[in-house]
Every structure is written in structure tokens, then in C-alpha cells.
Amino acid sequence: MRTRNVCPPIVLHRIWVFIVIAGFFLTSEVRSQETNRVLDSAARSTKNIAAVRVLTGPKIDGRPDDAIWKNIPATGDFVEYAPRNGSLPALPTRIRFAYDDNALYILAVMYDPRPDSICKELGRRDQIERLNTDYISFDILPYNDGLNMYEFKVSPANLQNDCKYSAIGQDITWDAVWESATLITDSAWIAEVKIPYSALRFPKVENQVWGINMWRNINRYHEFSTWSWVDNKSQDIFRYYGTVSGINNVKPPVRLSFSPYISGYVEKNPDSKNWSWFLRGGLDLRYGINESYTLDMMLIPDFGQVQSDDKVLNLTPFEIRYDEKRQFFTEATELFNKCEIFYTRRVGSTPKNFNAGYDSLKPGEKVTSNPDQTRIINATKISGRNAKGLGIGFFNGMTTNTWATLTDTVKGESRRVMTQPFTNYNVLVFDQNLKNNSYVTLINTNYWTPEEGYSANVTGMETMIKNKKATFQVFGRVNVSQLYSRAISPQFGHQYVVALEKPSGKFQCQLFRQETGDTYDPNDMGFLPYNNETFNRLRLSWYDFDPKGKIINTQTDFQTIYSTLYKPYDFKTLDFSLHNQITFVKYWTNSLYAAFQPLGYNDYYEPRVWGRVYKRPLNYSGEWSFSSDGRKPFRYMHNFGIGISPANNNIEYFIGFTPRIRFSDRLSVSLNVQYEKELNAYGWVTQDDNLPFEPTIYFGRRDVNTINNILTASYIFSTKASLSLRARHYWSQANYLSFYTLEWEGTLAPAPFIQNQNIIFNAFTADLQFIWYFAPGSEMSVVWKNIINTWGDQLVHNYLTDLSNTLAAPQLNSFSVRILYYLDYLNLRKVFTKKQEKQS
């Protein structure tokens, strides 16, 4: 396991003093003293606004002159959230709500006497928070449960951003079909929004009372304000939200939509000189079973345009976890993330017996086809929550038989070897809201391959209990894994988590314990790097969000970790760390981190043989990162870290730079350069299993150099069309200097092992995408992808030479066009109704 190592304390002290002194020379645009006035308790009280029923909704054009808005009262009196919590905002805001049988309508007027200073950088959908732009956000909790929220953001350029929140966090991949329009005048910018009821789930009751809040961001002031005051020292922000009432006698609509797609590919694989082409077609279906629950189905999916994974050289004993990027598996999946036992990348992943084809080769044969992903036949999920706060989620996925093809190079005959048979994946979740924004969850995952008679079953239960003021909370979780097979007897394992936490106020703390049994295994459908561990953590935090002098806010965290094996109860490590972050008035942010393992680390995983240990000695590390103001056309970020293990003469350091240039509100380019050097690092190399008793485990002393460069560029034609490029080159090589055998007591003894074990790995990817949202919910995307992965044992010490060699290597090239069209049942019904009326 890699550890975060620390700088000598005197070095950290000098760096810290330098940063603090430098920070006091920073200056910033100062708002008038009037806006710093702290508001009284009445202004901080929970608010309510009544929506007004209208016969016909307004035309969504961003103009406030529609007749319906004239007689609807406005709400305002926003309160600053940051940087001066509880103060009067710099500029006023007025909001109006209307509704009819089909949708909720909102008119928001964000007053600003300097319209030429309004930030309005363009970007792709769901990127608002990354951009230099103002925005208004409408947060809606239809069940007013303090847990589940829909967020709709719109910028002055009419860029949309939507996401969902639940008890486990934010789902930024959730997309709804809604309308917005904006207008900038000489005294304000205006947003007009229509949110169809089909985009929400709400109870089937006569009088709706929804939780609601509005957030306004004035980016040039770096100011956030809210309609209903929110304490920025509390993690539970929903308890401060107000309500919108007056929405009466509306019925949840029929929620039925189809998204058929067709895509065409032209590809050239690394092992072929010829280009091939093929067409794919499929369908996504979404159906509202009732007002609470929704069925999503994916028939014949196509993930060929998903962004390439960032492959790395993995010298650890653990599997690399890659982020999920497939939309079906990221959208509306918050229920399935409870208890951390469902890793969606398992569905359609590398076949379990991927190497079976190579292991089955006969003389004269070669592997001519071996898919590295199982093919998904279909996937279905049902999710939602009813008026009593009961959330239900069901997921089913199926992958078909996967085969490797072996060809006799002399006779030309082919045969197939199965690498994974038909597999069924199931998840079932029940999640109940409790009072005080608390919840309890029961979840089960089941992995089944009928042909092999193998089943993996994991059941988890977790709960979060909070007091009324959200000043104290208890989190608990228990997971049980069960593995069944024809060949072996059932195997059971467990994991539990308990956490006590004070999540509000300037001083916050958490006491955390996790125990993972030695037989706990959720990895058929989940992701767990290792088991057999007890993990104990104490975290103490101090937050000061009240600006003082040249400092806007500061945060300090102290953490200590003590971990052991679960069985036997042997020591692993004792870790102390300290982290401090300061944001200055120009919104330059400095961060310092230091960690110390005074007793070293007993690594039971690096030997790759259970019962063996490698004892890593005392080590310490430090890290410094800096970020300039993101509102400026040029933004600069860097990070620098160093780790030292004196007994091993081991030094690790890394340095990274990320400059970003915004040439205009349409064009931006950034480059992320990361360099890492490990000197005299010790790690597993191989083992000799031919001995009569225990295998001989070989370790090596190595120098590892890694360079990771990522270039991103985007040009935004409009809020509906954009062109983006992401190119990455990753170069890492391990140079082995000497070899050792691992002794039983955990130390290393020199060994005359001289076989070349050097490794050089290159990964180059380029993803160029043009996307056009040509109709609500509909899009056309054109993607070019280039992928190169190379391995070798002949080190190259010149980066440019290595890059040239990499680009000349065999590669995958893919050009594809995909068109997806959104069809809503309600819109189709209106069209057919109008035709019938005309005919009659």
C-alpha cells in the first residue's frame, strides 16, 4: 500500500510562514459597507412562497412582460450565504412562481446595475459550476423530506445545469427535459423557466407543499446568496430550506418517453491493417409506473462514444477502480449506491476468465479474437420514492456468453473458448426516510452464472440518525457476503461501520470505526481493494467561514488513524495527519498537508501471499497546493509533495502544474502536467512456487518515473452545440536496481535474482467530440477516438523519444456518429389530438 509521506517539520513551518505573510498583501474588489450589514433573526427565519394557478402558462422567452406575471406577488429578501453569512447581499433578487396542470413556471429577476460586468461564460450542459458565470439555482424537494432534491440551474447565457441530491450526495449525471430562456437588460438579467411535472416525482395529494430554496451566484463578487437563509457552518443545508405552497389539484402526469438511437462506426484495430464499419441501433425507455416509481430500460446499448479510461501502470496488489461514465449506469442510481456494494462497472466488464484463451493455446495456434468486455443484452432499473418516504430500487442486467477465438495458423481452423458464460446481475433496495432528515436502508446484490452454478449474494443495511437541530448524527452499516458454488461449500463474510459525528458549527468532529472480516468478499458486483482489516479514525475539524482581514475563510483538519488486521489482530499502522486550507480575499487558495507514520506500516498485501508481511519503516510526507482566482482569464494551479522513509533511503516527490487560459467566453484551453519520481521504492516482483513448502517471494528496489499530461480544449458555438478535445499521454517506467527475498519476519535479504524486470508503459488517448442538442432531450454526437497502449522492458530515458515511439505504435482509431431522439408520450398525444380535431 502506498502511504502519504511527510516533509521535515522545519521545512513545513517555513513554507507556512511564507504563505501566510504573502497572503496579507493580497487585495480585492470591495463592496459597499452597507452590504456587510448583518441581518436580524427575522430575516433568517424559514420562508414560504405561494405559487399562483394560471389557466395558460407563459411563453418561455425570458421577457417579464407576459400578462400572467403582472398579478403574481414576488418574493425576495435574499440572505448572503458566503462569504459573509447572514448579511445583506450586494444586489437584490425577485422571484415569482406560477403553475398550471402541466408545469411549474418561475420568473427570476437578478438586478444588476452593471450588466456589462455580468459573468456569462459559455460551456456544455451541466458545467455551470466550472465556468466564470453567474447563475440562479432552483432547488425543489417535492416530498419536503430534507433528503431528496432536484436542482435546476440557469446562467445569463441560458446554459442549463440539473442534478439530484440524496442522502449519499450529488448525482450530476441526472438530466431532465425542461425549458428556460434568459435576457440581459440595462438593470438586471432575467431567467424564465418551465419545469414540467414529468421532470419531477411528487406525492399524489390535493395540496402540495414542496421544500424549496433559490441560490444566486454573483461571480465577480464570489458571492452566494439564498432566498431562505442557510447556515454555512452546517453540513445539513436542507433543514434551512423554505416551502412553496398553493400548488393544488395537480396530478402527476403519465411519464412515458422513448429515446431511440442509431449510430455508425468506422474503426481500425491495432492488430488489423484494414478499416471496418458497422451500424448499431437501440432504444432507451422510461415509464412512470405511478407518481412515485419509474421504469428505465436499455435495449441493445451502445457505449462506444464513452470517454476513454485513464489507464495507469499498476505496481500495487490492488485492482484499479475506474469511474463509471456510461449514462444509464450513472443516472438515477443514487439508491443503488447505498452500503457501497454495487460497482456498476462490473456489468459489462472484462470477462472473469479473460486469460482462458491464452491458457488454452495449442502448438501452432494464436488468439485471433478475445473481447475485453462482456456484451450487455439489456439492463432495467426501477426507482423512486412514495409519499410516505419509502424509496424502492430494482436493477437487473444481463450479459451474454463471451468467447475467445483461437485459430490454427497452419490449417486455418478456428475454435472457441468461453471466457464468461451468461451472467445475471440483480440489485434490490428499500430506503425509508425518517424524521430529522434521517434514513434507514436495506439492499441486496446478487450475481449469478447458471452454467457454472455460481452465485454471489451480498446484503447490506445502513442508517443515518440525526437529532432535531442536526448538531449530532450516528451512522451505522452492516454488510454480509455469501458465496455459493457447486465445487465449494458456502463462504460467508461481514463488514460493519459505526460513525459518531458533530456535523455543524465551527468545531466539528467524527469518530469512525470499520471492521472488515477476512472472508468478506463483495467483488463480484462491488469493489473492495482488500479485506481483513479494522480501521479506526478520529477527525477534528475547525472551520472559520467569517472573513477576517485578508482571509475569506480557513479550514483545519487533524486526523489520526489506527488500523490492524481483523484476524489475527496484528498491528498495521498508526497515522497522524494535519491539513490546513486558506482562501484569501483575491480568492487565491493555499493548502498544506502533513502526515506521519511513526511506527511505519506493516504491509500484509504487497507480498501477495496470505500470512506474509513486509514491514515498511517510519515515514513522513508533506504536500503544498495553490490555486489562483478562477474568475480570471488565466488561472494557475500547482501541487508539490514529498515523502521520506529514512531507513530505506526512500524519497518520493511529485509536482504538478495546471495552467488554464480562457481566451473568450467561448474558447478555453488547459494543460495538466504531473511528474512523479520514486527513488529506492521497494515492492513485489515475482514469486517461485516450485519449492516444496512456502513460495519464495522476490522484492525489488526500483526507481519509478511517471509523467502524466492531459490537454483539454473546448469551443462553445452556443448552449446547444460545442466541440471539445481531451488528449492524454501517460508514461511510466520502473527501473529495477537490486533484488531481495522477503524474510518471514518482514525484512528483506539480498538475492542474486538478475532477470530483467524493468517495465515501461505508455497510454495515449485522444477524444474529440462534437455535440449538438438539436431538440429537447435529443442530440447528435460525432466522436473521434484514438487509443494506444504499449508495454515493454527496454527503458527509454528521453520523454520526447518515448512519445514519438508511442505515436508510431499500433493503435485503435474510431470515428462514429450517433443520433438520439427524445419522444415524449404527452407531446405525441397532443399532436394526435390536434390532428383529430382538425379532421373532425
Tab-separated table of C-alpha atoms in Angstrom, residues 37-435:
chain	number	residue	atom	x	y	z
A	37	ARG	CA	-24.839	44.625	7.402
A	38	VAL	CA	-25.777	41.532	9.407
A	39	LEU	CA	-29.493	40.850	9.179
A	40	ASP	CA	-31.720	40.192	12.178
A	41	SER	CA	-33.193	36.834	13.156
A	42	ALA	CA	-36.463	37.529	11.321
A	43	ALA	CA	-34.595	37.677	8.006
A	44	ARG	CA	-33.066	34.301	8.833
A	45	SER	CA	-36.382	32.575	9.529
A	46	THR	CA	-37.747	29.812	7.290
A	47	LYS	CA	-39.822	31.290	4.462
A	48	ASN	CA	-42.851	30.297	2.405
A	49	ILE	CA	-43.968	31.467	-1.023
A	50	ALA	CA	-47.325	30.739	-2.631
A	51	ALA	CA	-47.464	29.725	-6.276
A	52	VAL	CA	-50.387	31.118	-8.266
A	53	ARG	CA	-52.500	28.959	-10.596
A	54	VAL	CA	-52.840	30.226	-14.172
A	55	LEU	CA	-55.030	28.988	-16.984
A	56	THR	CA	-52.263	29.069	-19.575
A	57	GLY	CA	-48.547	29.078	-18.950
A	58	PRO	CA	-46.367	31.956	-20.189
A	59	LYS	CA	-44.309	31.876	-23.340
A	60	ILE	CA	-40.788	30.955	-22.233
A	61	ASP	CA	-38.789	33.778	-23.835
A	62	GLY	CA	-37.039	35.448	-20.882
A	63	ARG	CA	-39.265	38.538	-21.113
A	64	PRO	CA	-41.169	39.560	-17.954
A	65	ASP	CA	-43.961	41.295	-19.857
A	66	ASP	CA	-46.236	38.251	-20.125
A	67	ALA	CA	-49.632	39.147	-18.678
A	68	ILE	CA	-49.671	36.334	-16.123
A	69	TRP	CA	-46.666	37.720	-14.215
A	70	LYS	CA	-48.242	41.121	-13.540
A	71	ASN	CA	-50.628	39.893	-10.833
A	72	ILE	CA	-48.303	37.396	-9.137
A	73	PRO	CA	-46.533	38.609	-5.991
A	74	ALA	CA	-42.735	38.424	-5.911
A	75	THR	CA	-40.563	37.045	-3.167
A	76	GLY	CA	-37.072	38.252	-2.472
A	77	ASP	CA	-35.109	39.372	0.594
A	78	PHE	CA	-32.223	37.026	-0.142
A	79	VAL	CA	-29.631	36.453	2.571
A	80	GLU	CA	-25.917	36.067	1.891
A	81	TYR	CA	-24.555	32.537	2.292
A	82	ALA	CA	-20.898	33.278	1.540
A	83	PRO	CA	-18.562	34.917	2.138
A	84	ARG	CA	-20.445	36.920	4.820
A	85	ASN	CA	-23.086	34.524	6.064
A	86	GLY	CA	-26.268	36.192	7.291
A	87	SER	CA	-25.563	39.580	5.687
A	88	LEU	CA	-27.443	41.615	3.112
A	89	PRO	CA	-26.423	40.594	-0.450
A	90	ALA	CA	-24.799	43.062	-2.792
A	91	LEU	CA	-27.737	43.065	-5.234
A	92	PRO	CA	-31.479	42.321	-4.892
A	93	THR	CA	-33.335	39.379	-6.461
A	94	ARG	CA	-37.065	38.875	-7.103
A	95	ILE	CA	-38.773	35.542	-7.861
A	96	ARG	CA	-42.335	34.691	-8.948
A	97	PHE	CA	-43.999	31.261	-9.121
A	98	ALA	CA	-46.939	30.154	-11.259
A	99	TYR	CA	-48.332	26.764	-12.203
A	100	ASP	CA	-50.970	25.053	-14.273
A	101	ASP	CA	-51.932	21.431	-14.854
A	102	ASN	CA	-48.725	20.712	-16.743
A	103	ALA	CA	-45.790	22.540	-15.204
A	104	LEU	CA	-44.284	24.891	-12.643
A	105	TYR	CA	-43.239	28.298	-14.025
A	106	ILE	CA	-40.638	30.586	-12.480
A	107	LEU	CA	-39.675	34.164	-13.302
A	108	ALA	CA	-36.456	35.343	-11.655
A	109	VAL	CA	-35.119	38.889	-11.928
A	110	MET	CA	-31.495	39.279	-10.792
A	111	TYR	CA	-30.961	43.043	-10.511
A	112	ASP	CA	-27.539	44.346	-11.503
A	113	PRO	CA	-26.747	47.985	-12.331
A	114	ARG	CA	-23.631	46.899	-14.258
A	115	PRO	CA	-24.946	44.478	-16.902
A	116	ASP	CA	-21.681	44.683	-18.826
A	117	SER	CA	-19.958	43.098	-15.789
A	118	ILE	CA	-22.273	40.083	-15.562
A	119	CYS	CA	-20.212	36.916	-15.961
A	120	LYS	CA	-21.625	34.688	-18.688
A	121	GLU	CA	-19.025	32.228	-19.963
A	122	LEU	CA	-20.448	29.567	-22.255
A	123	GLY	CA	-19.991	25.860	-21.678
A	124	ARG	CA	-21.586	22.483	-22.144
A	125	ARG	CA	-24.683	21.432	-20.271
A	126	ASP	CA	-24.069	20.604	-16.591
A	127	GLN	CA	-20.809	22.587	-16.492
A	128	ILE	CA	-22.064	25.812	-14.897
A	129	GLU	CA	-20.116	25.436	-11.652
A	130	ARG	CA	-16.825	25.120	-13.570
A	131	LEU	CA	-17.369	28.318	-15.532
A	132	ASN	CA	-16.900	32.036	-14.987
A	133	THR	CA	-20.605	32.751	-14.913
A	134	ASP	CA	-23.391	34.000	-12.696
A	135	TYR	CA	-26.354	31.703	-12.194
A	136	ILE	CA	-29.633	31.211	-10.387
A	137	SER	CA	-30.487	27.812	-8.940
A	138	PHE	CA	-33.924	26.450	-8.060
A	139	ASP	CA	-33.765	23.613	-5.518
A	140	ILE	CA	-37.002	21.626	-5.200
A	141	LEU	CA	-37.790	18.894	-2.654
A	142	PRO	CA	-41.246	17.626	-3.743
A	143	TYR	CA	-41.602	15.403	-0.645
A	144	ASN	CA	-40.184	18.117	1.652
A	145	ASP	CA	-38.180	15.346	3.325
A	146	GLY	CA	-34.874	17.161	3.738
A	147	LEU	CA	-33.083	14.404	1.820
A	148	ASN	CA	-34.094	14.211	-1.847
A	149	MET	CA	-33.796	17.292	-4.002
A	150	TYR	CA	-33.945	18.281	-7.677
A	151	GLU	CA	-31.710	21.180	-8.700
A	152	PHE	CA	-32.233	23.333	-11.802
A	153	LYS	CA	-29.604	25.978	-12.616
A	154	VAL	CA	-29.568	28.514	-15.425
A	155	SER	CA	-26.909	31.074	-16.367
A	156	PRO	CA	-27.303	34.509	-18.050
A	157	ALA	CA	-26.277	32.815	-21.324
A	158	ASN	CA	-29.186	30.345	-20.828
A	159	LEU	CA	-26.909	27.398	-20.101
A	160	GLN	CA	-28.740	24.677	-18.181
A	161	ASN	CA	-27.456	22.545	-15.324
A	162	ASP	CA	-29.523	19.957	-13.472
A	163	CYS	CA	-28.761	17.295	-10.894
A	164	LYS	CA	-30.256	15.340	-8.000
A	165	TYR	CA	-29.290	15.165	-4.350
A	166	SER	CA	-29.918	12.307	-1.955
A	167	ALA	CA	-28.652	11.129	1.413
A	168	ILE	CA	-25.427	9.891	-0.193
A	169	GLY	CA	-24.626	13.018	-2.162
A	170	GLN	CA	-24.963	14.606	-5.581
A	171	ASP	CA	-25.821	12.924	-8.888
A	172	ILE	CA	-24.572	15.349	-11.539
A	173	THR	CA	-25.375	12.940	-14.388
A	174	TRP	CA	-29.146	13.220	-13.888
A	175	ASP	CA	-30.768	15.084	-16.776
A	176	ALA	CA	-34.334	16.283	-17.151
A	177	VAL	CA	-36.155	17.868	-20.074
A	178	TRP	CA	-37.152	21.413	-19.101
A	179	GLU	CA	-37.262	24.844	-20.705
A	180	SER	CA	-35.521	28.113	-19.916
A	181	ALA	CA	-34.838	31.463	-21.532
A	182	THR	CA	-32.780	34.419	-20.362
A	183	LEU	CA	-32.467	38.106	-21.127
A	184	ILE	CA	-29.956	40.767	-20.057
A	185	THR	CA	-31.383	44.297	-19.683
A	186	ASP	CA	-29.812	47.583	-18.599
A	187	SER	CA	-30.594	46.867	-14.937
A	188	ALA	CA	-30.829	43.079	-14.495
A	189	TRP	CA	-30.619	39.671	-16.027
A	190	ILE	CA	-33.826	37.661	-16.197
A	191	ALA	CA	-34.492	33.929	-16.269
A	192	GLU	CA	-37.831	32.377	-17.194
A	193	VAL	CA	-38.168	28.664	-16.518
A	194	LYS	CA	-40.714	25.924	-17.158
A	195	ILE	CA	-40.305	22.691	-15.199
A	196	PRO	CA	-42.790	20.058	-16.439
A	197	TYR	CA	-44.250	17.811	-13.768
A	198	SER	CA	-42.872	14.900	-15.806
A	199	ALA	CA	-39.390	16.012	-14.675
A	200	LEU	CA	-40.326	15.601	-11.001
A	201	ARG	CA	-41.664	12.922	-8.718
A	202	PHE	CA	-44.158	14.206	-6.165
A	203	PRO	CA	-46.901	12.756	-3.943
A	204	LYS	CA	-50.425	12.250	-5.191
A	205	VAL	CA	-52.142	14.615	-2.747
A	206	GLU	CA	-54.559	17.510	-3.211
A	207	ASN	CA	-52.410	20.231	-1.628
A	208	GLN	CA	-48.730	20.095	-2.454
A	209	VAL	CA	-46.151	21.634	-0.107
A	210	TRP	CA	-42.679	21.388	-1.552
A	211	GLY	CA	-39.399	22.270	0.088
A	212	ILE	CA	-37.627	24.944	-1.919
A	213	ASN	CA	-34.717	27.353	-1.977
A	214	MET	CA	-33.102	29.580	-4.544
A	215	TRP	CA	-29.368	30.264	-4.760
A	216	ARG	CA	-27.898	33.230	-6.620
A	217	ASN	CA	-24.248	33.416	-7.577
A	218	ILE	CA	-22.694	36.790	-8.433
A	219	ASN	CA	-19.395	35.526	-9.701
A	220	ARG	CA	-17.456	38.775	-9.915
A	221	TYR	CA	-18.040	39.218	-6.157
A	222	HIS	CA	-17.698	35.491	-5.491
A	223	GLU	CA	-20.964	35.899	-3.578
A	224	PHE	CA	-23.624	33.279	-2.949
A	225	SER	CA	-26.991	34.234	-1.501
A	226	THR	CA	-30.128	32.240	-0.757
A	227	TRP	CA	-33.806	33.050	-0.507
A	228	SER	CA	-34.182	31.137	2.750
A	229	TRP	CA	-31.142	31.618	4.983
A	230	VAL	CA	-28.708	28.699	5.247
A	231	ASP	CA	-26.039	28.462	7.936
A	232	ASN	CA	-22.728	27.855	6.148
A	233	LYS	CA	-21.345	26.117	9.241
A	234	SER	CA	-23.803	23.228	8.893
A	235	GLN	CA	-23.459	20.236	6.564
A	236	ASP	CA	-27.231	19.680	6.603
A	237	ILE	CA	-28.339	22.598	4.430
A	238	PHE	CA	-31.801	21.224	3.590
A	239	ARG	CA	-33.079	21.785	7.125
A	240	TYR	CA	-32.965	25.548	6.407
A	241	TYR	CA	-34.984	25.404	3.204
A	242	GLY	CA	-38.328	27.154	2.889
A	243	THR	CA	-41.506	25.935	1.209
A	244	VAL	CA	-43.627	26.685	-1.810
A	245	SER	CA	-47.342	26.120	-1.268
A	246	GLY	CA	-50.552	26.799	-3.147
A	247	ILE	CA	-49.964	24.083	-5.747
A	248	ASN	CA	-53.337	22.390	-5.594
A	249	ASN	CA	-55.216	19.790	-7.588
A	250	VAL	CA	-52.376	18.831	-9.877
A	251	LYS	CA	-51.954	15.229	-10.885
A	252	PRO	CA	-48.682	13.500	-11.645
A	253	PRO	CA	-48.706	13.087	-15.439
A	254	VAL	CA	-48.140	9.972	-17.458
A	255	ARG	CA	-44.361	9.758	-17.609
A	256	LEU	CA	-43.550	7.794	-20.730
A	257	SER	CA	-40.713	8.582	-23.102
A	258	PHE	CA	-38.687	6.792	-25.763
A	259	SER	CA	-35.173	7.618	-26.881
A	260	PRO	CA	-34.334	5.572	-29.973
A	261	TYR	CA	-30.816	5.911	-31.324
A	262	ILE	CA	-28.796	4.882	-34.330
A	263	SER	CA	-25.025	5.021	-34.551
A	264	GLY	CA	-22.442	4.243	-37.197
A	265	TYR	CA	-18.796	3.374	-36.629
A	266	VAL	CA	-15.701	3.238	-38.795
A	267	GLU	CA	-12.821	1.601	-36.898
A	268	LYS	CA	-9.309	0.329	-37.313
A	269	ASN	CA	-7.981	-2.051	-34.651
A	270	PRO	CA	-4.288	-2.261	-33.664
A	271	ASP	CA	-3.916	-5.818	-34.998
A	272	SER	CA	-5.520	-5.088	-38.378
A	273	LYS	CA	-4.453	-3.121	-41.450
A	274	ASN	CA	-7.990	-2.709	-42.710
A	275	TRP	CA	-10.812	-0.444	-41.594
A	276	SER	CA	-14.172	-1.953	-40.661
A	277	TRP	CA	-17.583	-0.398	-40.297
A	278	PHE	CA	-20.816	-1.312	-38.583
A	279	LEU	CA	-24.180	0.129	-37.537
A	280	ARG	CA	-25.925	-0.105	-34.192
A	281	GLY	CA	-29.406	0.767	-33.121
A	282	GLY	CA	-31.242	0.575	-29.844
A	283	LEU	CA	-33.744	2.175	-27.529
A	284	ASP	CA	-33.915	3.695	-24.077
A	285	LEU	CA	-37.365	3.647	-22.495
A	286	ARG	CA	-38.586	5.495	-19.418
A	287	TYR	CA	-42.034	4.829	-17.953
A	288	GLY	CA	-43.607	6.248	-14.821
A	289	ILE	CA	-45.261	3.227	-13.199
A	290	ASN	CA	-47.094	5.662	-10.907
A	291	GLU	CA	-46.437	9.068	-9.398
A	292	SER	CA	-43.557	7.652	-7.347
A	293	TYR	CA	-41.711	4.988	-9.302
A	294	THR	CA	-40.077	4.959	-12.720
A	295	LEU	CA	-39.009	2.119	-15.002
A	296	ASP	CA	-35.873	2.647	-17.109
A	297	MET	CA	-34.900	0.122	-19.778
A	298	MET	CA	-31.907	-0.019	-22.075
A	299	LEU	CA	-32.247	-2.301	-25.089
A	300	ILE	CA	-29.118	-3.074	-27.139
A	301	PRO	CA	-26.929	-0.424	-25.534
A	302	ASP	CA	-24.094	1.409	-27.241
A	303	PHE	CA	-21.209	2.790	-25.177
A	304	GLY	CA	-18.701	3.237	-27.984
A	305	GLN	CA	-18.565	7.027	-27.549
A	306	VAL	CA	-17.869	6.982	-23.796
A	307	GLN	CA	-14.669	8.818	-22.829
A	308	SER	CA	-11.590	6.589	-22.711
A	309	ASP	CA	-10.343	5.388	-19.323
A	310	ASP	CA	-7.136	6.851	-17.930
A	311	LYS	CA	-5.024	3.699	-17.803
A	312	VAL	CA	-2.030	3.652	-15.431
A	313	LEU	CA	0.902	1.405	-14.596
A	314	ASN	CA	-0.297	-0.601	-11.617
A	315	LEU	CA	2.529	-1.956	-9.439
A	316	THR	CA	0.243	-2.464	-6.434
A	317	PRO	CA	-1.546	-5.697	-5.471
A	318	PHE	CA	-4.906	-3.959	-5.838
A	319	GLU	CA	-7.303	-3.542	-8.735
A	320	ILE	CA	-7.603	-0.046	-10.196
A	321	ARG	CA	-11.041	1.474	-9.804
A	322	TYR	CA	-12.213	3.460	-12.826
A	323	ASP	CA	-15.087	5.938	-12.776
A	324	GLU	CA	-18.400	4.993	-14.329
A	325	LYS	CA	-19.048	7.084	-17.447
A	326	ARG	CA	-21.950	5.231	-19.079
A	327	GLN	CA	-25.036	7.406	-18.703
A	328	PHE	CA	-27.519	4.631	-17.957
A	329	PHE	CA	-25.366	3.495	-15.022
A	330	THR	CA	-24.796	6.986	-13.633
A	331	GLU	CA	-28.286	8.460	-13.903
A	332	ALA	CA	-30.936	7.795	-11.226
A	333	THR	CA	-28.698	5.319	-9.413
A	334	GLU	CA	-28.394	7.055	-6.032
A	335	LEU	CA	-30.438	4.342	-4.298
A	336	PHE	CA	-28.130	1.638	-5.626
A	337	ASN	CA	-25.063	3.298	-4.122
A	338	LYS	CA	-26.091	2.591	-0.548
A	339	CYS	CA	-23.812	0.349	1.538
A	340	GLU	CA	-21.076	0.539	-1.138
A	341	ILE	CA	-21.714	-2.944	-2.520
A	342	PHE	CA	-22.621	-2.180	-6.151
A	343	TYR	CA	-19.873	-1.116	-8.558
A	344	THR	CA	-21.677	-0.613	-11.860
A	345	ARG	CA	-18.517	-1.170	-13.916
A	346	ARG	CA	-18.854	-4.897	-13.085
A	347	VAL	CA	-21.768	-5.068	-15.549
A	348	GLY	CA	-20.230	-5.411	-18.985
A	349	SER	CA	-16.689	-5.562	-17.609
A	350	THR	CA	-13.682	-7.705	-18.563
A	351	PRO	CA	-14.692	-11.414	-18.666
A	352	LYS	CA	-13.775	-13.243	-15.480
A	353	ASN	CA	-11.772	-15.848	-17.410
A	354	PHE	CA	-10.264	-13.395	-19.898
A	355	ASN	CA	-6.949	-15.289	-19.993
A	356	ALA	CA	-8.591	-18.661	-20.632
A	357	GLY	CA	-7.990	-18.319	-24.381
A	358	TYR	CA	-4.263	-17.765	-23.933
A	359	ASP	CA	-4.025	-20.570	-21.369
A	360	SER	CA	-5.734	-22.974	-23.806
A	361	LEU	CA	-3.447	-22.370	-26.780
A	362	LYS	CA	-2.137	-25.461	-28.543
A	363	PRO	CA	1.047	-25.563	-30.660
A	364	GLY	CA	0.518	-23.526	-33.830
A	365	GLU	CA	-2.496	-21.613	-32.503
A	366	LYS	CA	-2.945	-17.932	-31.820
A	367	VAL	CA	-5.728	-15.872	-30.256
A	368	THR	CA	-7.469	-14.010	-33.070
A	369	SER	CA	-10.337	-12.587	-31.034
A	370	ASN	CA	-10.755	-12.058	-27.309
A	371	PRO	CA	-13.294	-9.372	-26.304
A	372	ASP	CA	-12.172	-7.385	-23.274
A	373	GLN	CA	-15.778	-6.583	-22.348
A	374	THR	CA	-18.813	-8.788	-21.940
A	375	ARG	CA	-21.764	-7.732	-24.106
A	376	ILE	CA	-24.810	-6.401	-22.276
A	377	ILE	CA	-28.072	-7.780	-23.666
A	378	ASN	CA	-30.272	-5.367	-21.750
A	379	ALA	CA	-30.495	-3.545	-18.452
A	380	THR	CA	-33.527	-2.449	-16.461
A	381	LYS	CA	-33.959	-0.374	-13.347
A	382	ILE	CA	-36.942	0.710	-11.288
A	383	SER	CA	-36.514	3.513	-8.795
A	384	GLY	CA	-38.488	6.114	-6.930
A	385	ARG	CA	-39.970	7.206	-3.618
A	386	ASN	CA	-43.589	7.426	-2.452
A	387	ALA	CA	-45.405	9.990	-0.321
A	388	LYS	CA	-44.519	8.117	2.876
A	389	GLY	CA	-40.834	8.403	2.112
A	390	LEU	CA	-40.275	4.801	1.017
A	391	GLY	CA	-37.708	4.544	-1.753
A	392	ILE	CA	-37.538	1.356	-3.812
A	393	GLY	CA	-34.880	0.452	-6.332
A	394	PHE	CA	-34.544	-2.616	-8.537
A	395	PHE	CA	-31.822	-3.258	-11.087
A	396	ASN	CA	-31.367	-6.173	-13.470
A	397	GLY	CA	-28.665	-6.584	-16.078
A	398	MET	CA	-27.736	-9.490	-18.333
A	399	THR	CA	-24.599	-10.233	-20.307
A	400	THR	CA	-24.440	-12.923	-22.966
A	401	ASN	CA	-21.843	-15.687	-23.449
A	402	THR	CA	-18.406	-14.306	-24.237
A	403	TRP	CA	-15.923	-16.297	-26.320
A	404	ALA	CA	-12.277	-16.089	-27.312
A	405	THR	CA	-11.446	-17.338	-30.803
A	406	LEU	CA	-8.302	-19.430	-31.343
A	407	THR	CA	-7.024	-20.040	-34.868
A	408	ASP	CA	-4.596	-22.688	-36.128
A	409	THR	CA	-2.029	-20.772	-38.172
A	410	VAL	CA	-1.279	-23.795	-40.389
A	411	LYS	CA	-4.704	-25.344	-41.038
A	412	GLY	CA	-6.665	-22.113	-40.696
A	413	GLU	CA	-9.221	-23.831	-38.463
A	414	SER	CA	-10.774	-21.936	-35.555
A	415	ARG	CA	-12.250	-22.926	-32.236
A	416	ARG	CA	-13.813	-21.015	-29.370
A	417	VAL	CA	-13.094	-20.906	-25.658
A	418	MET	CA	-15.672	-19.415	-23.293
A	419	THR	CA	-14.290	-16.597	-21.148
A	420	GLN	CA	-17.548	-15.839	-19.311
A	421	PRO	CA	-20.940	-17.521	-19.602
A	422	PHE	CA	-24.325	-15.804	-19.491
A	423	THR	CA	-24.457	-13.764	-16.292
A	424	ASN	CA	-27.350	-12.158	-14.437
A	425	TYR	CA	-26.924	-9.123	-12.144
A	426	ASN	CA	-29.626	-8.076	-9.646
A	427	VAL	CA	-29.908	-5.287	-7.078
A	428	LEU	CA	-32.889	-4.659	-4.767
A	429	VAL	CA	-33.075	-1.648	-2.400
A	430	PHE	CA	-35.557	-0.396	0.185
A	431	ASP	CA	-34.827	3.034	1.662
A	432	GLN	CA	-37.096	4.692	4.235
A	433	ASN	CA	-36.933	8.364	5.196
A	434	LEU	CA	-37.112	9.050	8.933
A	435	LYS	CA	-37.716	12.263	10.853
